Coordinates of C-alpha atoms in Angstrom, one line a residue:
Chain A
M30 CA -57.0 23.6 -13.0
K31 CA -53.3 24.0 -12.4
K32 CA -53.3 20.6 -10.7
I33 CA -54.9 18.9 -13.8
I34 CA -52.3 20.5 -16.1
G35 CA -49.5 19.4 -13.8
A36 CA -50.9 15.9 -13.7
A37 CA -51.1 15.8 -17.5
F38 CA -47.5 16.9 -17.7
V39 CA -46.4 14.2 -15.3
L40 CA -48.4 11.6 -17.2
A41 CA -46.9 12.8 -20.5
G42 CA -43.5 12.5 -19.0
V43 CA -44.1 9.0 -17.8
I44 CA -45.5 7.9 -21.2
G45 CA -42.6 9.6 -22.9
S46 CA -40.0 7.8 -20.8
T47 CA -41.6 4.4 -21.2
H48 CA -41.4 5.0 -25.0
A49 CA -37.8 5.7 -24.7
A50 CA -37.4 2.7 -22.4
E51 CA -39.0 0.4 -25.0
A52 CA -36.4 1.5 -27.5
C53 CA -33.5 0.6 -25.4
G54 CA -34.0 0.3 -21.6
T55 CA -31.9 1.4 -18.8
V56 CA -28.2 1.4 -19.2
T57 CA -25.8 1.9 -16.3
I58 CA -22.3 3.1 -17.3
A59 CA -19.3 3.0 -14.9
D60 CA -17.9 6.5 -14.4
M61 CA -14.4 5.9 -13.2
N62 CA -12.6 8.7 -11.4
W63 CA -9.9 9.8 -13.9
S64 CA -10.5 12.3 -16.7
S65 CA -10.3 10.2 -19.8
A66 CA -12.7 7.5 -18.4
E67 CA -15.0 10.3 -17.3
L68 CA -15.0 11.8 -20.7
I69 CA -15.7 8.5 -22.5
A70 CA -18.5 7.6 -20.0
N71 CA -20.2 11.0 -20.6
V72 CA -19.9 10.6 -24.4
D73 CA -21.4 7.1 -24.1
K74 CA -24.2 8.4 -21.9
F75 CA -25.1 11.2 -24.3
I76 CA -25.0 9.1 -27.5
L77 CA -26.9 6.1 -25.9
Q78 CA -29.5 8.5 -24.5
E79 CA -30.0 10.8 -27.4
G80 CA -29.1 8.5 -30.3
Y81 CA -30.5 5.1 -29.1
G82 CA -33.2 6.3 -26.7
C83 CA -31.7 4.6 -23.6
E84 CA -32.1 5.7 -20.1
A85 CA -28.4 6.1 -19.4
E86 CA -27.1 6.5 -15.9
L87 CA -23.6 7.0 -14.7
I88 CA -22.4 5.0 -11.7
P89 CA -19.1 6.1 -10.0
G90 CA -16.6 3.4 -9.3
D91 CA -13.0 2.3 -9.6
T92 CA -11.6 -0.5 -11.8
M93 CA -11.5 -3.3 -9.2
P94 CA -14.9 -2.7 -7.6
T95 CA -16.6 -2.1 -11.0
G96 CA -15.1 -5.2 -12.5
T97 CA -16.1 -7.3 -9.6
S98 CA -19.6 -6.0 -9.5
M99 CA -20.0 -6.6 -13.2
V100 CA -19.0 -10.2 -12.9
E101 CA -20.9 -10.9 -9.7
K102 CA -24.0 -8.7 -10.0
G103 CA -24.2 -7.8 -13.7
K104 CA -24.1 -4.1 -12.8
P105 CA -23.1 -1.6 -14.2
D106 CA -23.8 -2.6 -17.8
V107 CA -20.8 -0.9 -19.4
A108 CA -17.3 -0.1 -18.3
P109 CA -16.1 2.4 -21.0
E110 CA -12.4 2.5 -20.2
F111 CA -11.2 -0.7 -18.6
W112 CA -7.4 -1.1 -18.1
S113 CA -7.6 -4.9 -18.4
N114 CA -4.0 -5.6 -17.3
S115 CA -4.9 -4.9 -13.7
F116 CA -7.9 -7.3 -13.9
S117 CA -6.8 -9.7 -16.6
A118 CA -7.4 -13.1 -14.8
A119 CA -10.9 -12.1 -13.6
L120 CA -11.7 -10.6 -17.0
E121 CA -10.7 -13.8 -18.9
K122 CA -12.8 -15.8 -16.5
G123 CA -15.8 -13.5 -16.8
V124 CA -15.7 -13.7 -20.6
K125 CA -15.3 -17.5 -20.5
E126 CA -18.2 -17.9 -18.1
K127 CA -20.4 -15.7 -20.3
R128 CA -20.8 -12.9 -17.8
L129 CA -18.7 -10.3 -19.6
R130 CA -18.1 -9.4 -23.2
V131 CA -15.3 -7.3 -24.6
A132 CA -16.7 -4.7 -27.0
G133 CA -13.5 -3.2 -28.4
D134 CA -10.6 -0.9 -27.6
S135 CA -11.4 2.4 -25.9
L136 CA -7.9 3.6 -26.6
S137 CA -6.8 2.0 -29.9
D138 CA -3.1 2.6 -29.2
G139 CA -3.4 1.1 -25.8
G140 CA -2.2 2.6 -22.6
E141 CA 1.5 3.6 -22.2
E142 CA 3.2 2.6 -19.0
G143 CA 6.8 3.3 -18.0
F144 CA 9.3 4.9 -15.8
W145 CA 9.5 8.6 -16.3
V146 CA 11.7 11.6 -15.5
P147 CA 10.7 15.3 -16.0
E148 CA 11.6 16.8 -19.3
Y149 CA 13.6 19.7 -17.7
M150 CA 16.0 17.1 -16.3
V151 CA 16.6 15.5 -19.7
K152 CA 17.1 18.9 -21.2
A153 CA 19.8 19.6 -18.7
D154 CA 21.4 16.2 -19.1
P155 CA 20.3 14.1 -22.1
S156 CA 21.9 11.0 -20.7
L157 CA 19.0 10.9 -18.1
A158 CA 16.6 9.6 -20.8
T159 CA 18.3 6.2 -20.5
L160 CA 18.5 3.8 -17.6
K161 CA 22.3 3.9 -17.7
G162 CA 22.3 7.6 -17.3
I163 CA 19.8 7.4 -14.4
K164 CA 22.0 4.9 -12.6
A165 CA 25.1 7.0 -13.1
N166 CA 23.2 10.0 -11.5
V167 CA 21.6 8.1 -8.7
K168 CA 22.5 10.7 -6.2
L169 CA 20.2 13.2 -7.8
F170 CA 17.1 11.4 -6.8
K171 CA 17.3 11.8 -3.0
H172 CA 15.0 9.8 -0.7
P173 CA 12.9 12.3 1.2
E174 CA 13.4 10.5 4.5
D175 CA 16.9 9.3 4.2
P176 CA 19.3 11.5 2.3
S177 CA 21.8 8.7 2.0
K178 CA 19.5 6.7 -0.3
S179 CA 17.7 7.4 -3.5
A180 CA 14.1 7.0 -4.3
F181 CA 12.2 5.4 -7.1
M182 CA 8.5 6.2 -6.8
T183 CA 6.5 3.1 -7.5
C184 CA 2.8 2.6 -8.1
P185 CA 0.3 2.8 -5.2
A186 CA -0.1 -0.2 -2.9
G187 CA -2.4 -2.9 -4.2
W188 CA -2.4 -1.9 -7.9
G189 CA -1.5 -4.4 -10.6
C190 CA 1.5 -2.2 -11.5
Q191 CA 3.0 -2.6 -8.0
I192 CA 3.9 -6.2 -9.0
T193 CA 5.4 -5.2 -12.4
N194 CA 7.3 -2.3 -10.7
A195 CA 8.7 -4.6 -8.1
N196 CA 9.8 -7.2 -10.7
L197 CA 11.4 -4.6 -13.0
Y198 CA 13.1 -3.0 -9.9
K199 CA 14.7 -6.4 -9.5
A200 CA 15.4 -7.0 -13.2
L201 CA 16.9 -3.6 -13.8
K202 CA 19.1 -3.9 -10.6
L203 CA 17.8 -0.6 -9.2
E204 CA 18.5 -1.8 -5.7
E205 CA 22.1 -2.4 -6.4
A206 CA 22.3 1.1 -8.0
G207 CA 21.1 2.6 -4.6
F208 CA 17.4 3.1 -5.3
E209 CA 14.7 2.3 -2.8
L210 CA 11.0 1.7 -3.7
L211 CA 8.9 4.6 -2.4
D212 CA 5.2 3.9 -2.2
P213 CA 3.1 7.1 -2.8
G214 CA 0.0 5.4 -1.2
S215 CA -2.6 6.5 -3.7
A216 CA -3.0 7.9 -7.2
A217 CA -3.5 11.3 -5.7
G218 CA -0.3 11.0 -3.7
L219 CA 1.6 10.0 -6.8
S220 CA 0.3 12.9 -9.0
G221 CA 0.8 15.3 -6.0
A222 CA 4.5 14.2 -5.8
I223 CA 5.0 14.7 -9.5
A224 CA 3.4 18.2 -9.3
K225 CA 5.5 19.1 -6.3
A226 CA 8.7 18.1 -8.1
Y227 CA 7.7 19.8 -11.3
E228 CA 6.7 23.1 -9.8
R229 CA 10.0 23.4 -8.1
K230 CA 12.0 21.8 -11.0
K231 CA 13.4 19.1 -8.7
P232 CA 14.5 15.6 -9.7
W233 CA 11.9 12.9 -9.8
F234 CA 12.0 9.3 -11.1
G235 CA 9.1 6.9 -11.0
Y236 CA 6.3 5.0 -12.6
Y237 CA 3.4 6.7 -14.4
W238 CA 1.1 6.0 -17.3
A239 CA -0.5 7.8 -20.3
P240 CA -2.8 9.1 -21.5
T241 CA -3.3 11.1 -18.3
P242 CA -3.8 14.8 -17.6
I243 CA -0.7 14.7 -15.5
L244 CA 1.5 13.7 -18.4
G245 CA -0.4 16.2 -20.6
K246 CA 0.3 19.0 -18.2
Y247 CA 3.8 18.1 -16.9
K248 CA 6.0 17.0 -19.8
M249 CA 7.9 13.9 -18.9
V250 CA 10.3 11.6 -20.8
K251 CA 10.0 7.9 -20.7
V252 CA 13.2 6.3 -19.6
D253 CA 14.7 3.8 -22.1
F254 CA 15.8 0.6 -20.5
G255 CA 17.8 -0.3 -23.6
S256 CA 16.1 -3.7 -23.6
G257 CA 13.2 -3.4 -26.1
I258 CA 9.8 -5.0 -25.4
D259 CA 9.6 -8.6 -24.6
A260 CA 5.9 -9.1 -24.5
E261 CA 6.1 -12.8 -23.8
H262 CA 8.3 -12.5 -20.8
Y263 CA 6.2 -9.5 -19.6
K264 CA 3.1 -11.6 -19.5
A265 CA 4.6 -14.8 -18.2
C266 CA 6.9 -13.3 -15.5
I267 CA 6.9 -9.5 -15.0
G268 CA 3.2 -9.4 -14.5
Q269 CA 3.2 -12.2 -12.0
A270 CA 3.8 -11.8 -8.3
D271 CA 5.8 -15.0 -8.1
C272 CA 8.2 -14.2 -11.0
E273 CA 11.5 -15.8 -9.9
N274 CA 13.9 -14.5 -12.6
P275 CA 12.7 -11.2 -14.0
K276 CA 14.5 -9.9 -17.1
P277 CA 14.5 -6.3 -18.2
T278 CA 11.8 -5.3 -20.7
M279 CA 9.9 -2.1 -21.5
Y280 CA 6.2 -2.1 -20.9
P281 CA 4.2 -3.4 -23.8
P282 CA 1.2 -1.2 -24.6
S283 CA -1.5 -2.2 -22.1
P284 CA -4.9 -3.0 -23.6
V285 CA -7.7 -0.5 -22.7
K286 CA -11.0 -2.1 -23.5
T287 CA -14.7 -1.3 -23.5
V288 CA -16.2 -4.1 -21.5
T289 CA -20.0 -4.8 -21.1
T290 CA -21.9 -7.4 -19.3
E291 CA -23.1 -10.4 -21.5
E292 CA -26.7 -9.6 -20.5
F293 CA -26.4 -6.1 -21.9
A294 CA -24.6 -7.2 -25.1
S295 CA -27.3 -9.7 -26.0
R296 CA -30.2 -7.4 -24.9
E297 CA -29.0 -4.3 -26.8
P298 CA -27.1 -5.3 -30.0
A299 CA -27.4 -1.9 -31.5
A300 CA -25.9 -0.1 -28.6
F301 CA -23.3 -2.8 -28.3
A302 CA -22.3 -2.2 -31.9
Y303 CA -21.7 1.4 -31.2
L304 CA -19.6 0.6 -28.1
A305 CA -17.5 -1.8 -30.3
K306 CA -16.7 0.9 -32.7
R307 CA -16.1 3.7 -30.2
S308 CA -12.4 4.2 -29.9
F309 CA -9.9 7.0 -29.3
K310 CA -6.4 7.6 -30.5
N311 CA -3.9 8.4 -27.8
A312 CA -2.8 11.6 -29.5
Q313 CA -6.4 12.8 -29.7
M314 CA -7.1 11.8 -26.1
N315 CA -4.0 13.6 -24.9
G316 CA -5.2 16.8 -26.6
L317 CA -8.7 16.4 -25.1
L318 CA -7.2 15.8 -21.6
A319 CA -5.0 18.8 -22.0
W320 CA -8.0 20.9 -22.9
M321 CA -9.9 19.5 -19.8
E322 CA -7.0 20.3 -17.6
E323 CA -6.6 23.8 -19.0
N324 CA -10.3 24.5 -18.5
Q325 CA -10.7 22.4 -15.3
A326 CA -13.6 20.8 -17.2
D327 CA -15.5 17.8 -15.9
G328 CA -16.6 14.9 -18.1
D329 CA -19.9 16.6 -18.9
V330 CA -18.4 19.8 -20.3
A331 CA -15.6 17.9 -22.1
M332 CA -18.2 15.6 -23.7
E333 CA -20.0 18.7 -25.2
Y334 CA -16.7 20.1 -26.4
F335 CA -15.6 16.8 -28.0
L336 CA -18.9 16.1 -29.7
K337 CA -19.3 19.6 -31.0
N338 CA -15.7 19.9 -32.3
N339 CA -14.9 16.4 -33.5
E340 CA -17.8 15.4 -35.6
A341 CA -15.6 13.5 -38.1
T342 CA -14.3 11.3 -35.2
W343 CA -17.6 10.2 -33.7
T344 CA -20.0 10.1 -36.7
P345 CA -18.5 6.9 -38.1
W346 CA -19.2 5.2 -34.8
V347 CA -23.0 5.3 -35.3
P348 CA -25.5 4.8 -38.1
S349 CA -26.5 8.0 -39.9
D350 CA -30.0 8.3 -38.4
V351 CA -28.5 8.0 -34.9
A352 CA -25.9 10.6 -35.8
A353 CA -28.6 13.0 -36.9
K354 CA -30.5 12.5 -33.6
V355 CA -27.4 13.2 -31.6
K356 CA -26.6 16.3 -33.6
A357 CA -30.1 17.6 -33.1
A358 CA -29.7 17.0 -29.3
L359 CA -26.3 18.7 -29.4
A360 CA -27.7 21.8 -31.0
K361 CA -30.1 22.1 -28.1
L362 CA -27.3 22.1 -25.5
Chain B
M9 CA -39.7 32.5 -21.3
S10 CA -36.0 32.9 -21.0
D11 CA -36.4 36.0 -18.8
A12 CA -38.2 33.9 -16.2
S13 CA -35.8 31.1 -16.3
W14 CA -34.2 32.2 -13.0
L15 CA -37.4 31.1 -11.4
T16 CA -37.0 27.5 -12.3
E17 CA -33.2 27.4 -12.5
F18 CA -30.9 28.8 -9.9
P19 CA -29.2 31.9 -11.3
Q20 CA -25.7 30.5 -11.4
M21 CA -22.4 32.2 -12.0
D22 CA -21.2 32.2 -15.6
R23 CA -19.0 29.2 -16.2
A24 CA -16.2 31.4 -17.6
D25 CA -16.1 33.6 -14.5
L26 CA -16.1 30.6 -12.2
L27 CA -13.3 29.1 -14.2
T28 CA -11.3 32.3 -13.9
I29 CA -11.7 32.2 -10.1
R30 CA -10.7 28.6 -10.0
K31 CA -7.7 29.0 -12.2
T32 CA -6.6 32.2 -10.4
L33 CA -6.8 30.5 -6.9
D34 CA -5.0 27.4 -8.2
G35 CA -2.3 29.5 -9.8
A36 CA -1.8 31.5 -6.7
Y37 CA -1.4 28.3 -4.6
R38 CA 1.1 27.0 -7.1
E39 CA 3.0 30.2 -6.9
F40 CA 2.9 30.1 -3.1
S41 CA 4.2 26.5 -3.0
R42 CA 6.9 27.3 -5.5
S43 CA 8.2 30.3 -3.5
Y44 CA 7.7 29.1 0.0
G45 CA 7.7 25.3 -0.3
D46 CA 11.4 24.9 0.4
A47 CA 11.3 27.2 3.5
I48 CA 8.3 25.4 4.9
E49 CA 9.9 22.0 4.3
T50 CA 13.0 23.2 6.2
F51 CA 10.8 24.3 9.0
F52 CA 9.3 20.9 9.4
N53 CA 12.6 19.1 8.9
P54 CA 13.4 18.6 12.6
L55 CA 10.0 16.9 13.0
L56 CA 10.7 14.7 10.1
M57 CA 14.1 13.7 11.5
F58 CA 12.5 13.0 14.8
L59 CA 9.8 10.8 13.2
V60 CA 12.4 8.9 11.2
W61 CA 14.6 8.4 14.3
F62 CA 11.7 7.3 16.5
E63 CA 10.5 4.8 13.9
K64 CA 13.9 3.4 13.4
L65 CA 14.3 3.1 17.2
L66 CA 11.1 1.1 17.5
L67 CA 11.9 -1.1 14.5
A68 CA 15.5 -1.7 15.6
S69 CA 14.6 -2.6 19.2
P70 CA 14.1 -6.3 19.9
W71 CA 10.5 -7.3 20.0
W72 CA 10.6 -8.8 23.5
A73 CA 12.0 -5.5 24.8
I74 CA 9.2 -3.5 23.3
I75 CA 6.6 -5.9 24.6
A76 CA 8.2 -5.7 28.0
I77 CA 8.4 -1.9 28.1
I78 CA 4.7 -1.6 27.0
T79 CA 3.6 -4.2 29.5
I80 CA 5.5 -2.4 32.3
L81 CA 4.0 0.9 31.3
A82 CA 0.6 -0.6 31.2
Y83 CA 1.0 -2.2 34.6
T84 CA 2.4 0.9 36.3
A85 CA -0.4 2.9 34.9
T86 CA -3.3 0.6 35.5
R87 CA -2.1 -2.0 38.2
S88 CA -4.2 -4.5 36.3
I89 CA -2.8 -7.9 35.6
K90 CA -5.6 -8.6 33.2
L91 CA -4.7 -5.6 31.0
S92 CA -1.0 -6.4 31.1
L93 CA -1.8 -9.9 30.0
G94 CA -3.9 -8.5 27.2
V95 CA -1.0 -6.4 26.0
I96 CA 1.3 -9.3 25.9
I97 CA -1.2 -11.5 24.1
S98 CA -2.2 -9.0 21.5
F99 CA 1.3 -7.9 20.7
S100 CA 2.4 -11.6 20.4
L101 CA -0.5 -12.2 18.0
I102 CA 0.4 -9.1 16.0
G103 CA 4.0 -10.4 15.7
Y104 CA 2.9 -13.9 14.9
F105 CA 0.7 -12.8 12.1
G106 CA 3.6 -10.9 10.5
M107 CA 2.4 -7.4 11.3
W108 CA 5.1 -6.4 13.8
D109 CA 7.0 -3.9 11.6
N110 CA 4.0 -2.2 10.3
T111 CA 2.5 -2.0 13.8
M112 CA 5.7 -0.4 15.1
R113 CA 5.6 2.2 12.3
T114 CA 2.0 3.0 13.1
M115 CA 2.7 3.2 16.8
S116 CA 5.6 5.6 16.3
I117 CA 3.6 8.0 14.2
I118 CA 0.5 7.7 16.4
L119 CA 2.4 8.3 19.6
V120 CA 4.0 11.5 18.1
C121 CA 0.6 12.7 16.8
T122 CA -1.1 12.1 20.1
F123 CA 1.6 14.0 22.0
L124 CA 1.6 16.9 19.6
S125 CA -2.3 16.9 19.7
I126 CA -2.3 17.1 23.5
A127 CA 0.6 19.6 23.7
L128 CA -1.2 21.9 21.2
G129 CA -4.8 21.1 22.2
I130 CA -4.9 21.6 25.9
P131 CA -3.4 25.2 25.8
I132 CA -5.9 26.1 23.0
G133 CA -8.7 24.5 25.1
I134 CA -7.7 26.6 28.1
M135 CA -7.6 29.8 26.1
M136 CA -11.1 28.9 24.8
A137 CA -12.4 28.4 28.3
R138 CA -11.0 31.7 29.4
S139 CA -12.4 33.9 26.7
N140 CA -15.8 33.7 25.0
R141 CA -14.4 35.5 22.0
V142 CA -11.6 32.9 21.5
Q143 CA -14.3 30.2 21.8
S144 CA -16.5 31.9 19.2
I145 CA -13.5 32.0 16.8
V146 CA -12.1 28.5 17.4
T147 CA -15.4 26.5 17.4
P148 CA -16.1 27.0 13.7
I149 CA -12.5 26.2 12.8
L150 CA -12.8 23.0 14.7
D151 CA -16.0 22.2 12.8
V152 CA -14.2 22.7 9.5
M153 CA -11.3 20.5 10.7
Q154 CA -13.6 17.6 11.6
T155 CA -15.8 17.7 8.6
M156 CA -13.7 18.8 5.7
P157 CA -12.9 15.7 3.6
A158 CA -9.2 14.9 4.2
F159 CA -8.2 14.8 0.6
V160 CA -9.2 18.4 0.1
Y161 CA -6.3 19.6 2.2
L162 CA -4.1 16.5 1.8
I163 CA -3.1 17.0 -1.8
P164 CA -2.2 20.7 -1.4
V165 CA -0.1 19.7 1.6
V166 CA 1.5 17.0 -0.6
M167 CA 2.4 19.6 -3.2
L168 CA 4.0 21.7 -0.4
L169 CA 5.8 19.0 1.5
G170 CA 5.9 15.9 -0.6
I171 CA 4.5 12.6 0.3
G172 CA 5.5 10.9 3.5
K173 CA 5.5 11.3 7.2
V174 CA 5.1 15.1 7.8
P175 CA 2.0 15.6 5.7
G176 CA 0.7 12.4 7.3
V177 CA 1.2 13.8 10.8
I178 CA -0.4 17.1 9.8
A179 CA -3.4 15.3 8.4
V180 CA -3.8 13.1 11.5
I181 CA -3.5 16.1 13.8
I182 CA -6.0 18.2 11.9
Y183 CA -8.5 15.4 12.2
A184 CA -7.7 14.2 15.7
I185 CA -7.1 17.4 17.7
P186 CA -10.6 18.8 17.9
P187 CA -11.9 16.5 20.7
V188 CA -9.1 17.3 23.1
I189 CA -9.6 21.1 22.5
R190 CA -13.4 20.9 22.8
L191 CA -13.4 18.8 26.0
T192 CA -10.7 20.8 27.7
N193 CA -12.8 23.9 27.1
L194 CA -16.0 22.2 28.3
G195 CA -14.4 20.6 31.3
I196 CA -13.0 23.9 32.6
R197 CA -16.3 25.7 31.9
L198 CA -18.2 23.1 33.8
V199 CA -16.2 23.7 37.0
D200 CA -18.6 24.9 39.7
P201 CA -18.3 28.7 40.0
E202 CA -18.8 28.4 43.8
V203 CA -15.7 26.3 44.1
L204 CA -13.8 28.9 42.2
E205 CA -15.2 31.6 44.4
A206 CA -14.0 29.7 47.4
A207 CA -10.5 29.4 45.9
T208 CA -10.5 33.2 45.3
A209 CA -11.6 33.7 48.8
Y210 CA -8.6 31.8 50.0
G211 CA -6.5 34.2 48.0
A212 CA -5.6 32.0 45.0
N213 CA -4.5 33.9 42.0
K214 CA -5.4 33.2 38.4
S215 CA -2.8 30.6 37.7
Q216 CA -3.3 28.9 41.1
R217 CA -7.0 28.7 40.4
L218 CA -6.3 27.2 36.9
W219 CA -3.7 24.6 37.9
G220 CA -5.0 23.9 41.5
V221 CA -8.7 23.9 41.0
Q222 CA -10.0 24.1 37.4
M223 CA -7.6 21.6 35.7
P224 CA -7.9 18.8 38.4
L225 CA -11.7 19.1 38.4
A226 CA -11.8 19.2 34.6
M227 CA -9.5 16.2 34.3
P228 CA -12.1 13.5 33.7
T229 CA -13.6 15.5 30.8
I230 CA -10.1 16.3 29.4
M231 CA -9.2 12.6 29.6
A232 CA -12.3 11.7 27.7
G233 CA -11.1 14.2 25.0
I234 CA -7.7 12.6 24.9
N235 CA -9.2 9.3 24.6
Q236 CA -11.3 10.5 21.6
T237 CA -8.1 12.0 20.1
I238 CA -6.3 8.8 20.3
M239 CA -9.1 6.9 18.7
M240 CA -9.5 9.4 15.8
A241 CA -5.7 9.4 15.2
L242 CA -5.7 5.7 14.8
A243 CA -8.7 5.9 12.5
M244 CA -6.8 8.2 10.3
V245 CA -4.0 5.7 9.8
V246 CA -5.5 4.5 6.5
I247 CA -6.0 8.0 5.1
A248 CA -2.4 8.9 6.1
S249 CA -1.1 5.8 4.2
M250 CA -2.8 7.2 1.1
I251 CA 0.0 9.8 1.0
G252 CA 2.7 7.3 1.6
V253 CA 2.9 6.9 5.4
K254 CA 4.1 3.4 6.0
G255 CA 2.4 1.3 8.5
L256 CA -0.8 -0.7 9.1
G257 CA -2.7 1.5 6.7
Q258 CA -0.8 0.3 3.6
P259 CA -1.8 -3.4 3.8
V260 CA -5.4 -2.2 4.5
L261 CA -5.3 -0.1 1.2
K262 CA -3.8 -3.0 -0.6
S263 CA -6.4 -5.4 0.6
I264 CA -9.2 -2.9 -0.3
T265 CA -8.0 -2.7 -3.9
N266 CA -7.4 -6.4 -4.3
Q267 CA -10.3 -7.7 -2.1
Y268 CA -8.1 -9.6 0.2
F269 CA -10.7 -9.6 3.0
T270 CA -8.6 -11.5 5.6
L271 CA -5.6 -9.3 5.1
G272 CA -7.7 -6.3 5.6
L273 CA -9.4 -7.7 8.7
L274 CA -6.1 -8.7 10.3
N275 CA -4.5 -5.3 9.8
G276 CA -7.7 -3.6 10.9
L277 CA -7.8 -5.7 14.1
A278 CA -4.2 -4.7 14.8
I279 CA -5.2 -1.1 14.6
V280 CA -8.1 -1.8 17.0
A281 CA -5.8 -3.6 19.4
L282 CA -3.4 -0.6 19.4
A283 CA -6.4 1.7 20.0
I284 CA -7.8 -0.3 22.9
I285 CA -4.4 -0.6 24.6
F286 CA -3.7 3.1 24.3
D287 CA -7.1 3.9 25.5
R288 CA -7.3 1.6 28.5
V289 CA -3.9 2.6 29.7
S290 CA -4.6 6.3 29.5
Q291 CA -8.0 6.0 31.0
A292 CA -6.9 3.8 33.9
Y293 CA -4.0 6.1 34.6
A294 CA -6.4 9.1 34.7
L295 CA -8.8 7.2 37.0
R296 CA -6.1 6.2 39.4
S297 CA -4.8 9.8 39.6
Q298 CA -8.3 11.0 40.2
R299 CA -8.9 8.4 43.0
H300 CA -5.8 9.5 44.6
L301 CA -6.9 13.1 44.4
K302 CA -10.3 12.3 45.9
G303 CA -8.7 10.2 48.7
G304 CA -6.5 13.1 49.7
H305 CA -9.5 15.3 49.7
N306 CA -11.6 13.1 52.0
A307 CA -8.9 12.5 54.5

């Protein structure tokens, strides 16, 4: 008897899931390994699953491998927070060849890159908020392996920002000022170095980007180059490895997009419409990231927190019947 | 229904409690790193100075001198023309493909790591072989060192010591030292008790038995351990470069993120070449010293 009941349950489950699958199908979402991407991926998963009846699945992966796999293999279907600067050529090509489609901005203000110093240093000496002040105080930023030199911590080997850093290093004449490029090796090494400096209130000068939990947790000041933003020159020269004559410019906001495969966009227009609308402001994202950091929350927990407390933000992203379904599912969590 | 939920779902700790534990431990570590970080950094400073000096020495020496020294070392250790030629060819290729500087950096850090591993590992192995209690304590520690994912301890170490060579050396040693400890222990324990008995009968004391009987007889096993230590140290090069250790690992990381397969392969092959040279030289040296020992025994 028990077996029959069990079988009936299994059967019901199968039928139930095929129903759901008919409504939308299986969606694979790239789950990138930093907090904001994790949060957005979990929000997408929950809304697509509960609101649109998709079988959503998260696939871990970094920007480069995910982007390549989307172009070459058509999997995963959705990359919810794609920093397109580091993948711009391949992204353009993918869109042109009808393999990828850009749904919209995940962060409507765009990502903020720059050279930063800790806030406590600027409080002690306000001139350090400008490049001139940094150069005048070059001796503060001691190189860990050679006390006679100073260190500028660049972006990890192989990232797109390594090129922009190297070009700006030349353009801003940091070498003449006595700075040497110091490669942290990985994102974890870079954030570890910031944490170390901050915990001991030591000088630090280097590249970082926002919105990130690190900049949410450790208050930093973006150094003003006194040059303004020259977006044209940035795109044409600073972002290119063979830039011969780099000129100083601040970082223009970097586009952070939601990217899907063309196949997904044409198969699931309703879900695609949601992804096109789903977008966060930096201020809100920083707040969410700070909450995640404070509570050591992973994407799953943060998703619940966000959806429960920010109804006004996410309900406009979806039609009202979908919103009702998501709310009902939320109540059950 | 809810009363029986522990039957279907694992009764897990309340999220709030878990969070308190996580935050308290993290906070305690921050506190520790804040108060003792500088002192610990000062403690490791001589090592850092030595690493920097050794790297500079290797980088500043002319390439032909380095190849000559390594070839001479290889030849005196192995007496094999073939291997010496192999050394010359592989180093020439490394230089020709533009990997000379990075190879020197990697070589300097790996040499230091290997020496430190042997200097620390063999005494620990001897202690383990002498006492079952030490063995029962050290074995699980070695298991943790070999299986714990490197980043779990790397980032706390970075918070303590910053990025760079010293954390890199610590990470490499943690990963690479277990084989030499384990095999020293094993080699000594495998020495035939009757041989030891004979040595005791001839009036050998404890240290005479160790250095005159146990260590020479355990040597082949210990050398196998050293060989594994060298191999694992070289395998850690890429992980070490993730916390800012310069060398062959960095181009490998770069090629992984950018999918430059050839660049990755070339640098990977340079690591392999270093490993093979280190290994063949140390093994041949061990074999020759063993043969010598056996020859004297037979005569």
